[in-house]
Amino acid sequence: MSMPKLSLRGVKKSFGPLEVCKNISIDIQPSELICLIGGSGSGKSTLLRCINLLDPIDDGEILLDGVDISLPGYDPNPVRRKIGMVFQSFNLFPHMTVLENIKLAPMKVKGMSSAEITSQAQELLERFGLSDKADVYPDRLSGGQQQRAAIVRALAMEPEIMLLDEVTSALDPELVGEVLDVIRQLKTQGMTLMLATHEMSFAREVADRVCFLDDGKLLEIAPPEKMFTAPEHARTRQFLQRVLHRERLQ
Amino acid sequence: MSTDTNTARGKSPARGLTRRQVYERKAKQKSLIIAAVSLAAVVILIYIIVPLAPGWEGVKRSFFNWAVLTKTFPKMLSAFVLDLQLFFIAAPLIFALALIIALMRNVTSAALYPLRLFAIVYIDVLRSIPVILTIYLIGFGIPGLGLLPPYNSPYIWGTVALVLAYSAYIAEVFRTGIESIHESQRSAARSLGLSETSMMRYVVLPQAIRRVVPTLVNFLVALLKDVALLSFIGPVELLRQAGVYKSLFANFTPYVGAALIFLCATIPAIRFADYLMAKQNAERSR
Ligand SMILES: Nc1ncnc2c1ncn2[C@@H]1O[C@H](COP(=O)(O)OP(=O)(O)O)[C@@H](O)[C@H]1O
Ligand SMILES: [Mg+2]
């Protein structure tokens, strides 16, 4: 097997007395799609934020292409150019149009010219069905459109890894599909992806491996067929029974 | 019975108005009439009752003297131009300084802690002293160091005092605005690789400033009035000019004239601030 794109080794993170990530280790291969599942508060968002260096970890290592990026004092900005992140609540900048949102980081971080990034942004918008929304402000978009715009904004930095944190959780059910389609596209293009999600059937369809987080512990990691049909731990079975039952009701 | 009312309603909405529009139009007319009548009643009462006061004739002569007003008004208007000049010099300086102080107040790195401490002391001290005292201390104190003309001018040091006092208040306004921007906006900016400086400049500040614009307009109104405080250390602006005329004519009408001039300048700004505030509230609740 080649060198992992991203390795977590014994990652620990606490907020005060609350241990949120308890000794988490995973190797993620290039072009792999990892789904993080687990109950609310199990530490999915925190783990993704730690990988993006938005929250510093207390112990352990995070290796990107074999380089430890989690050393205290390591400059986070070059790392974030390689690792894009999209949030549950979109977090588009409300005072900028969609195009301005997309252009900001490539211009200010990579020093690209406005013309250069504009044509590239328009291509991306086209690809994700937003070409008529370039000059619109985020509050004029539907949730699904906002989330797709946020994904395009992260993609415009040409990251090597994308972290997606419950990107469909804030959406009306009929808008979920369009965002999931975007994720399928990214997978097809060979992007390395790590996503926290509550969409179990989607995880089953696209994931290469599924991680079950429980109370800050990485309890189980398995290919989706195994995770969803024959999980090892009782806690995993319980969790899956609960959410799959709910999914069937919808 | 019910068919009766239906046909009656069916006829009344002339010119394609909905039933609701007709109803709202009638309700609006009614409330306008009630408001007009009650206002007229109050005005008439004041008009009848106030002149009954024993001192009314005297007050009328010394406060509402038409002859004095017409004689003094043109000169007072030109004195007000000085207020406006001082205002337009002070306001941009205040905003620039306030922004710098607010940003200093917000730095987190340990190496820059002295800046933060300076900003905290600056804001606390200047906000705790009455503006007029700051004006006295700086306006008299610094020229008293033996500066040579024109650097000992009360115009300069009075303006400096105003800038110092107001920049402390406005720095706090900016800081509140900066802190009101949700953490998720910062997370998003950081995750894109923006430096702390770029994040502040392109993501946080534009939103923060937009959010505090109504408050800033209100402070501008207060500043325009407080320019008159400089009259206490020398500059012959509107209030001082009115005082001169008061002594000259032994009559208070110039003060009423000065009040009228301030009213005309500030009320539009106050209404504008209200409008901006209402607009922002509407946007936020959308
Ligand atoms: N900034 C923070 N400060 C304190 N506690 C936090 C913070 N962020 C998350 N937590 C806590 O950490 C736990 C895990 O949260 P989170 O990572 O958001 O879980 P998930 O995304 O799986 O729902 C929760 O108990 C949450 O309250
Ligand atoms: Mg979460």
XYZ file of C-alpha atoms and ligand atoms in Angstrom:
564
model
C 0.000 0.000 0.000
C 1.221 3.531 -0.752
C 1.904 6.132 1.917
C -1.323 7.291 3.555
C -2.482 10.748 2.484
C -3.448 11.549 6.048
C -2.641 9.735 9.290
C -4.062 10.337 12.696
C -1.985 8.744 15.431
C -3.324 8.717 18.963
C -5.078 12.079 18.588
C -6.410 13.443 21.883
C -8.448 16.569 22.380
C -10.188 17.931 25.476
C -12.252 21.005 26.171
C -11.461 21.634 29.828
C -12.345 18.428 31.672
C -14.360 17.097 28.722
C -12.431 14.560 26.623
C -13.815 14.871 23.105
C -11.286 12.816 21.100
C -9.883 9.831 22.927
C -6.780 8.409 21.298
C -7.993 8.328 17.708
C -5.868 6.664 15.018
C -6.745 6.238 11.318
C -4.771 6.074 8.076
C -6.516 7.561 5.069
C -5.296 6.506 1.623
C -5.200 8.863 -1.368
C -8.623 9.106 -3.059
C -10.270 7.313 -0.198
C -13.699 8.376 1.054
C -14.123 7.979 4.811
C -17.487 8.468 6.489
C -17.625 9.402 10.168
C -20.824 8.313 11.852
C -21.878 8.526 15.465
C -24.385 10.171 17.745
C -24.581 13.905 18.250
C -21.765 15.012 20.582
C -19.613 11.974 19.767
C -16.798 14.242 18.507
C -17.158 14.149 14.701
C -16.994 17.915 14.178
C -14.162 18.321 16.649
C -12.086 15.669 14.900
C -12.565 17.379 11.526
C -11.768 20.803 13.023
C -8.577 19.358 14.531
C -7.472 17.997 11.159
C -8.046 21.460 9.643
C -5.980 22.892 12.550
C -8.932 25.030 13.637
C -8.634 23.484 17.099
C -5.175 22.458 18.392
C -4.876 18.834 19.539
C -3.544 18.038 23.001
C -1.611 14.893 22.169
C -0.826 12.567 19.259
C 0.135 13.385 15.691
C -1.579 14.353 12.464
C 0.540 13.517 9.426
C -0.180 14.998 6.017
C 1.864 13.199 3.349
C 4.032 11.963 6.194
C 4.691 15.407 7.673
C 3.511 16.163 11.198
C 1.263 19.221 10.852
C 0.043 19.124 14.431
C 3.291 20.312 16.061
C 2.570 23.348 18.207
C 3.694 26.433 16.327
C 3.385 24.815 12.882
C 2.028 27.419 10.436
C -1.578 26.328 9.804
C -2.206 28.351 6.646
C -0.211 26.274 4.126
C -1.908 23.177 5.558
C -5.351 24.673 5.083
C -4.565 25.341 1.421
C -4.260 21.590 1.028
C -7.164 20.631 3.276
C -10.514 22.246 2.465
C -13.385 22.212 4.931
C -17.125 22.755 4.538
C -19.440 23.290 7.486
C -22.930 22.230 8.431
C -24.121 25.862 8.500
C -22.469 26.800 5.133
C -20.739 29.888 6.612
C -20.709 31.803 3.350
C -19.669 35.428 3.844
C -23.003 37.286 3.741
C -21.551 40.612 2.564
C -20.076 39.089 -0.594
C -21.677 37.644 -3.700
C -21.151 33.967 -4.471
C -18.360 34.824 -6.907
C -16.661 37.149 -4.406
C -16.894 34.413 -1.768
C -15.121 32.041 -4.124
C -12.464 34.526 -5.278
C -11.404 35.844 -1.876
C -9.042 33.091 -0.723
C -7.400 32.304 -4.091
C -6.649 36.024 -4.507
C -5.523 36.813 -0.972
C -3.849 33.514 -0.108
C -2.495 32.272 -3.440
C -2.078 35.694 -5.004
C -4.014 34.735 -8.126
C -5.219 37.543 -10.363
C -8.909 38.356 -10.419
C -9.231 37.378 -14.087
C -7.482 34.059 -13.580
C -9.651 32.976 -10.667
C -12.863 34.351 -12.178
C -12.724 32.059 -15.179
C -11.815 29.131 -12.958
C -14.644 29.963 -10.530
C -17.124 30.199 -13.377
C -16.104 26.763 -14.570
C -16.678 25.341 -11.091
C -20.027 27.118 -10.738
C -21.089 25.716 -14.068
C -20.070 22.216 -13.079
C -22.143 22.400 -9.905
C -25.174 24.027 -11.512
C -24.699 27.498 -10.060
C -23.594 29.483 -13.105
C -26.570 31.851 -12.874
C -25.898 32.515 -9.173
C -22.406 34.036 -9.428
C -23.493 37.605 -8.685
C -26.140 36.764 -6.119
C -25.772 37.318 -2.369
C -25.972 34.177 -0.208
C -29.241 35.162 1.492
C -30.975 34.931 -1.898
C -30.023 31.261 -2.321
C -31.757 28.124 -1.122
C -29.945 26.045 1.500
C -28.858 23.510 -1.088
C -27.482 26.223 -3.354
C -25.667 27.855 -0.438
C -24.062 24.575 0.523
C -22.994 23.862 -3.054
C -21.537 27.394 -3.237
C -19.627 26.733 -0.009
C -18.227 23.529 -1.505
C -17.194 25.391 -4.664
C -15.524 28.042 -2.492
C -13.422 25.362 -0.799
C -12.664 23.647 -4.140
C -11.407 26.895 -5.662
C -8.334 26.590 -3.429
C -7.658 23.255 -5.182
C -7.298 21.264 -1.957
C -5.983 17.712 -1.905
C -8.344 16.651 0.867
C -11.873 17.831 1.623
C -13.447 17.625 5.073
C -17.240 17.850 5.011
C -19.023 18.265 8.325
C -22.664 17.180 8.095
C -23.095 19.259 4.986
C -26.687 18.096 4.479
C -27.943 18.308 8.071
C -29.242 21.874 7.816
C -31.056 21.253 4.530
C -34.691 20.553 3.742
C -35.041 16.884 2.736
C -35.747 17.689 -0.916
C -32.466 19.652 -1.176
C -30.229 16.935 0.268
C -29.935 15.054 -3.021
C -28.288 17.878 -4.966
C -25.514 18.206 -2.375
C -24.964 14.451 -2.217
C -24.577 14.501 -6.009
C -21.753 17.003 -5.604
C -19.998 14.652 -3.182
C -20.373 11.738 -5.640
C -18.752 13.942 -8.303
C -15.813 14.726 -6.014
C -15.311 11.032 -5.324
C -15.362 10.240 -9.037
C -12.611 12.830 -9.575
C -10.425 11.081 -7.033
C -10.571 13.620 -4.229
C -9.589 12.343 -0.780
C -12.688 12.922 1.347
C -13.620 12.673 4.971
C -17.207 13.360 5.849
C -19.257 13.367 8.996
C -22.791 12.382 8.070
C -26.150 11.180 9.298
C -27.151 9.925 5.826
C -26.604 6.214 6.415
C -27.762 4.970 3.032
C -25.486 7.494 1.374
C -22.560 6.425 3.548
C -23.257 2.827 2.619
C -23.289 3.737 -1.076
C -20.161 5.913 -1.360
C -17.858 5.217 1.581
C -14.713 3.150 1.197
C -14.617 2.798 4.960
C -16.946 3.897 7.723
C -15.768 5.007 11.167
C -18.099 4.785 14.139
C -17.310 7.352 16.833
C -18.798 6.826 20.252
C -18.233 9.269 23.086
C -14.920 10.436 21.600
C -13.615 6.932 20.913
C -13.110 5.459 17.444
C -14.951 2.280 18.320
C -15.063 0.582 14.976
C -13.754 1.093 11.472
C -14.901 -1.134 8.606
C -15.991 -1.212 4.970
C -19.656 -0.205 4.682
C -21.024 -3.704 3.935
C -19.503 -4.991 7.129
C -20.374 -1.915 9.217
C -24.015 -1.922 8.202
C -24.654 -5.676 8.186
C -22.337 -7.191 10.780
C -20.879 -4.575 13.139
C -18.643 -5.941 15.872
C -19.661 -3.838 18.834
C -22.977 -3.819 20.614
C -22.873 0.015 20.776
C -22.508 0.187 16.995
C -25.460 -2.172 16.523
C -27.574 -0.109 18.910
C -26.700 3.140 17.156
C -27.331 1.750 13.683
C -30.623 0.186 14.730
C -31.777 3.544 16.065
C -30.810 5.630 13.014
C -31.735 3.067 10.372
C -35.144 2.697 11.972
C -35.584 6.467 11.802
C -34.415 6.552 8.176
C -36.996 3.910 7.229
C -39.758 5.978 8.803
C -38.940 9.003 6.645
C -78.597 36.759 5.682
C -75.208 35.407 4.751
C -75.822 35.894 1.047
C -76.685 39.546 1.818
C -73.332 40.304 3.425
C -71.514 38.404 0.704
C -73.027 40.470 -2.081
C -72.463 43.672 -0.093
C -68.776 42.769 0.287
C -68.634 41.626 -3.284
C -69.616 45.080 -4.501
C -67.520 47.305 -2.224
C -63.967 46.403 -3.328
C -63.878 48.875 -6.170
C -60.923 49.158 -8.533
C -59.749 45.606 -7.874
C -58.765 46.072 -4.204
C -58.877 42.985 -2.021
C -61.141 42.935 1.010
C -58.101 43.167 3.267
C -56.766 46.268 1.436
C -60.120 48.027 1.767
C -60.221 47.211 5.461
C -56.649 48.386 6.048
C -57.233 51.585 4.144
C -60.268 52.430 6.288
C -58.421 51.594 9.507
C -55.526 53.816 8.443
C -57.817 56.762 7.662
C -59.480 56.378 11.017
C -56.239 56.362 12.974
C -54.915 59.368 11.017
C -58.022 61.358 11.931
C -57.758 60.414 15.616
C -54.071 61.371 15.705
C -54.728 64.745 14.019
C -57.586 65.615 16.370
C -55.665 64.767 19.532
C -52.584 66.663 18.336
C -54.699 69.734 17.557
C -56.295 69.541 21.014
C -52.867 69.523 22.723
C -51.563 72.423 20.606
C -54.657 74.522 21.326
C -54.400 73.799 25.050
C -50.756 74.903 25.120
C -51.606 77.991 23.075
C -54.318 78.957 25.575
C -52.673 77.913 28.838
C -49.043 79.005 28.457
C -49.822 82.732 27.903
C -51.859 82.614 31.135
C -48.599 82.144 33.086
C -47.733 85.350 34.987
C -44.229 85.622 33.495
C -45.201 84.893 29.880
C -44.884 88.446 28.589
C -41.357 88.697 30.004
C -40.306 85.321 28.590
C -41.707 86.267 25.203
C -39.686 89.452 25.154
C -36.382 87.920 26.258
C -36.534 84.492 24.531
C -38.748 84.899 21.456
C -37.807 88.375 20.278
C -38.241 88.498 16.501
C -36.225 91.699 16.053
C -33.211 90.269 17.888
C -33.471 86.978 16.032
C -33.448 88.531 12.556
C -30.557 90.815 13.497
C -28.354 88.017 14.905
C -29.295 85.012 12.755
C -27.038 85.580 9.693
C -23.895 86.010 11.811
C -24.848 82.940 13.859
C -25.241 80.882 10.720
C -21.722 81.798 9.662
C -20.482 80.910 13.159
C -22.119 77.512 12.669
C -19.911 77.016 9.609
C -16.984 76.863 12.049
C -18.793 74.096 13.995
C -19.222 72.209 10.748
C -15.567 72.672 9.810
C -14.346 71.383 13.164
C -16.835 68.515 12.897
C -15.668 67.467 9.436
C -12.031 67.593 10.515
C -12.640 65.654 13.730
C -14.984 62.933 12.438
C -12.594 61.130 10.031
C -9.756 61.366 12.556
C -12.031 59.873 15.200
C -13.034 56.932 13.013
C -9.473 56.168 11.981
C -8.120 56.366 15.524
C -11.070 54.413 16.955
C -10.545 51.611 14.455
C -6.848 51.388 15.311
C -7.590 51.331 19.047
C -10.325 48.704 18.590
C -7.947 46.478 16.620
C -5.250 46.939 19.255
C -7.782 46.017 21.926
C -8.468 42.811 19.988
C -4.932 41.464 19.501
C -4.373 38.108 21.134
C -0.682 37.415 20.640
C 1.413 37.663 23.808
C 4.156 39.707 22.130
C 1.667 42.431 21.322
C 0.180 42.510 24.819
C 1.493 46.058 25.491
C -0.646 47.301 22.586
C -3.696 45.623 24.046
C -2.980 47.044 27.480
C -2.537 50.522 26.021
C -5.877 50.247 24.221
C -7.653 49.101 27.383
C -6.231 51.977 29.454
C -6.922 54.482 26.673
C -10.554 53.451 26.366
C -11.179 53.215 30.109
C -9.565 56.534 30.997
C -11.040 58.638 28.223
C -14.509 57.192 28.628
C -14.485 57.886 32.343
C -13.708 61.608 32.096
C -16.472 64.049 31.114
C -15.787 65.322 27.600
C -15.723 68.921 28.790
C -12.952 68.094 31.291
C -10.838 66.451 28.608
C -11.310 69.598 26.543
C -10.243 71.846 29.423
C -7.223 69.722 30.353
C -5.900 69.366 26.819
C -7.144 72.664 25.425
C -5.554 74.708 28.216
C -2.876 72.294 29.405
C -0.941 71.604 26.229
C -0.722 75.194 24.933
C 0.393 76.006 28.489
C 3.568 73.998 27.853
C 4.857 77.055 26.047
C 4.141 76.080 22.457
C 4.586 78.859 19.925
C 1.849 80.072 17.586
C 0.220 78.616 15.626
C 0.803 75.379 17.565
C -0.777 76.711 20.737
C -4.123 77.339 19.051
C -7.194 76.266 21.037
C -8.688 75.237 17.699
C -6.039 72.551 17.311
C -5.959 71.303 20.886
C -9.718 71.534 21.311
C -10.141 69.349 18.242
C -7.487 66.958 19.537
C -9.401 66.674 22.815
C -12.635 65.879 20.991
C -10.868 63.302 18.839
C -9.356 61.586 21.885
C -12.612 61.508 23.842
C -14.808 60.342 20.967
C -12.334 57.805 19.604
C -12.487 56.005 22.958
C -16.281 55.711 22.731
C -16.242 54.701 19.098
C -13.450 52.174 19.634
C -15.837 50.423 22.006
C -18.566 50.531 19.355
C -16.206 48.938 16.817
C -15.133 46.314 19.337
C -18.733 45.341 20.047
C -19.307 45.060 16.315
C -16.219 42.890 15.837
C -17.227 40.611 18.687
C -20.764 40.280 17.340
C -19.513 38.482 14.215
C -20.162 34.789 14.756
C -17.231 32.474 15.377
C -18.325 30.327 12.400
C -17.385 33.178 10.033
C -13.859 33.135 11.443
C -13.693 29.336 11.189
C -14.732 29.535 7.543
C -12.142 32.215 6.802
C -9.378 30.291 8.573
C -10.289 27.020 6.882
C -9.710 28.762 3.537
C -6.163 29.584 4.623
C -6.706 33.310 5.154
C -4.250 34.906 7.570
C -5.598 36.560 10.717
C -5.042 39.969 9.123
C -6.873 39.084 5.898
C -9.692 37.507 7.894
C -10.110 40.705 9.897
C -9.870 42.963 6.872
C -12.045 41.115 4.364
C -14.423 39.028 6.464
C -14.895 40.394 9.978
C -14.512 44.182 9.695
C -16.821 44.768 6.716
C -19.609 42.914 8.499
C -18.852 44.469 11.878
C -18.827 48.031 10.562
C -22.052 47.511 8.655
C -23.659 46.295 11.847
C -22.686 49.381 13.900
C -23.441 52.074 11.302
C -26.659 53.210 13.042
C -24.795 53.578 16.342
C -22.053 55.506 14.570
C -24.577 57.937 13.092
C -25.946 58.555 16.580
C -22.437 59.290 17.837
C -21.906 61.697 14.931
C -24.999 63.604 16.042
C -23.612 63.796 19.574
C -20.253 64.944 18.200
C -21.814 67.754 16.171
C -23.439 69.060 19.346
C -20.311 68.585 21.429
C -18.264 70.726 19.042
C -20.072 73.545 20.841
C -18.145 72.612 23.999
C -15.032 74.054 22.356
C -16.583 77.482 22.926
C -15.419 77.137 26.538
C -11.752 77.304 25.527
C -11.915 79.981 22.864
C -13.151 79.225 19.349
C -16.004 81.546 18.396
C -18.395 78.974 17.092
C -22.174 79.066 17.228
C -22.689 78.746 20.995
C -20.013 81.342 21.768
C -21.416 83.708 19.136
C -24.871 83.326 20.656
C -23.386 84.114 24.082
C -21.772 87.267 22.717
C -25.105 88.417 21.254
C -26.926 87.519 24.458
C -24.700 89.957 26.357
C -24.859 92.566 23.616
C -28.655 92.664 23.383
C -29.284 91.597 26.993
C -31.650 89.057 25.465
C -31.772 85.239 25.349
C -33.247 84.949 21.863
C -29.821 84.202 20.272
C -29.726 80.990 22.344
C -33.100 79.975 20.922
C -31.720 80.769 17.464
C -28.668 78.587 18.139
C -30.927 75.748 19.317
C -32.936 76.041 16.081
C -29.783 75.787 13.985
C -28.631 72.663 15.845
C -32.113 71.152 15.488
C -32.129 71.648 11.731
C -28.716 70.015 11.422
C -29.230 67.046 13.726
C -32.832 65.918 13.246
C -32.310 64.662 9.682
C -29.281 62.682 10.893
C -31.276 61.193 13.776
C -34.082 60.146 11.425
C -31.477 58.673 9.076
C -30.042 56.577 11.919
C -33.554 55.334 12.793
C -34.115 54.417 9.160
C -30.851 52.470 8.989
C -31.672 50.667 12.233
C -35.144 49.680 11.006
C -33.686 48.496 7.713
C -31.126 46.307 9.464
C -33.747 44.827 11.767
C -35.923 44.011 8.772
C -32.979 42.348 7.033
C -32.062 40.329 10.085
C -35.580 39.012 10.641
C -36.004 38.024 7.013
N -15.426 24.815 21.510
C -15.912 23.918 22.399
N -15.824 24.144 23.730
C -16.296 23.266 24.621
N -16.890 22.112 24.303
C -17.017 21.806 22.997
C -16.538 22.697 21.983
N -16.807 22.148 20.769
C -17.410 20.962 21.025
N -17.544 20.757 22.350
C -18.120 19.558 22.983
O -17.447 18.447 22.474
C -18.350 17.362 22.289
C -18.274 16.866 20.867
O -18.815 17.851 20.021
P -18.813 17.735 18.443
O -17.437 17.476 17.985
O -19.494 18.935 17.906
O -19.699 16.417 18.208
P -20.529 15.987 16.931
O -20.071 16.794 15.773
O -20.234 14.526 16.789
O -21.961 16.210 17.237
C -19.719 17.868 22.690
O -19.987 17.437 23.996
C -19.566 19.364 22.635
O -20.428 19.956 23.568
Mg -21.131 18.093 14.554
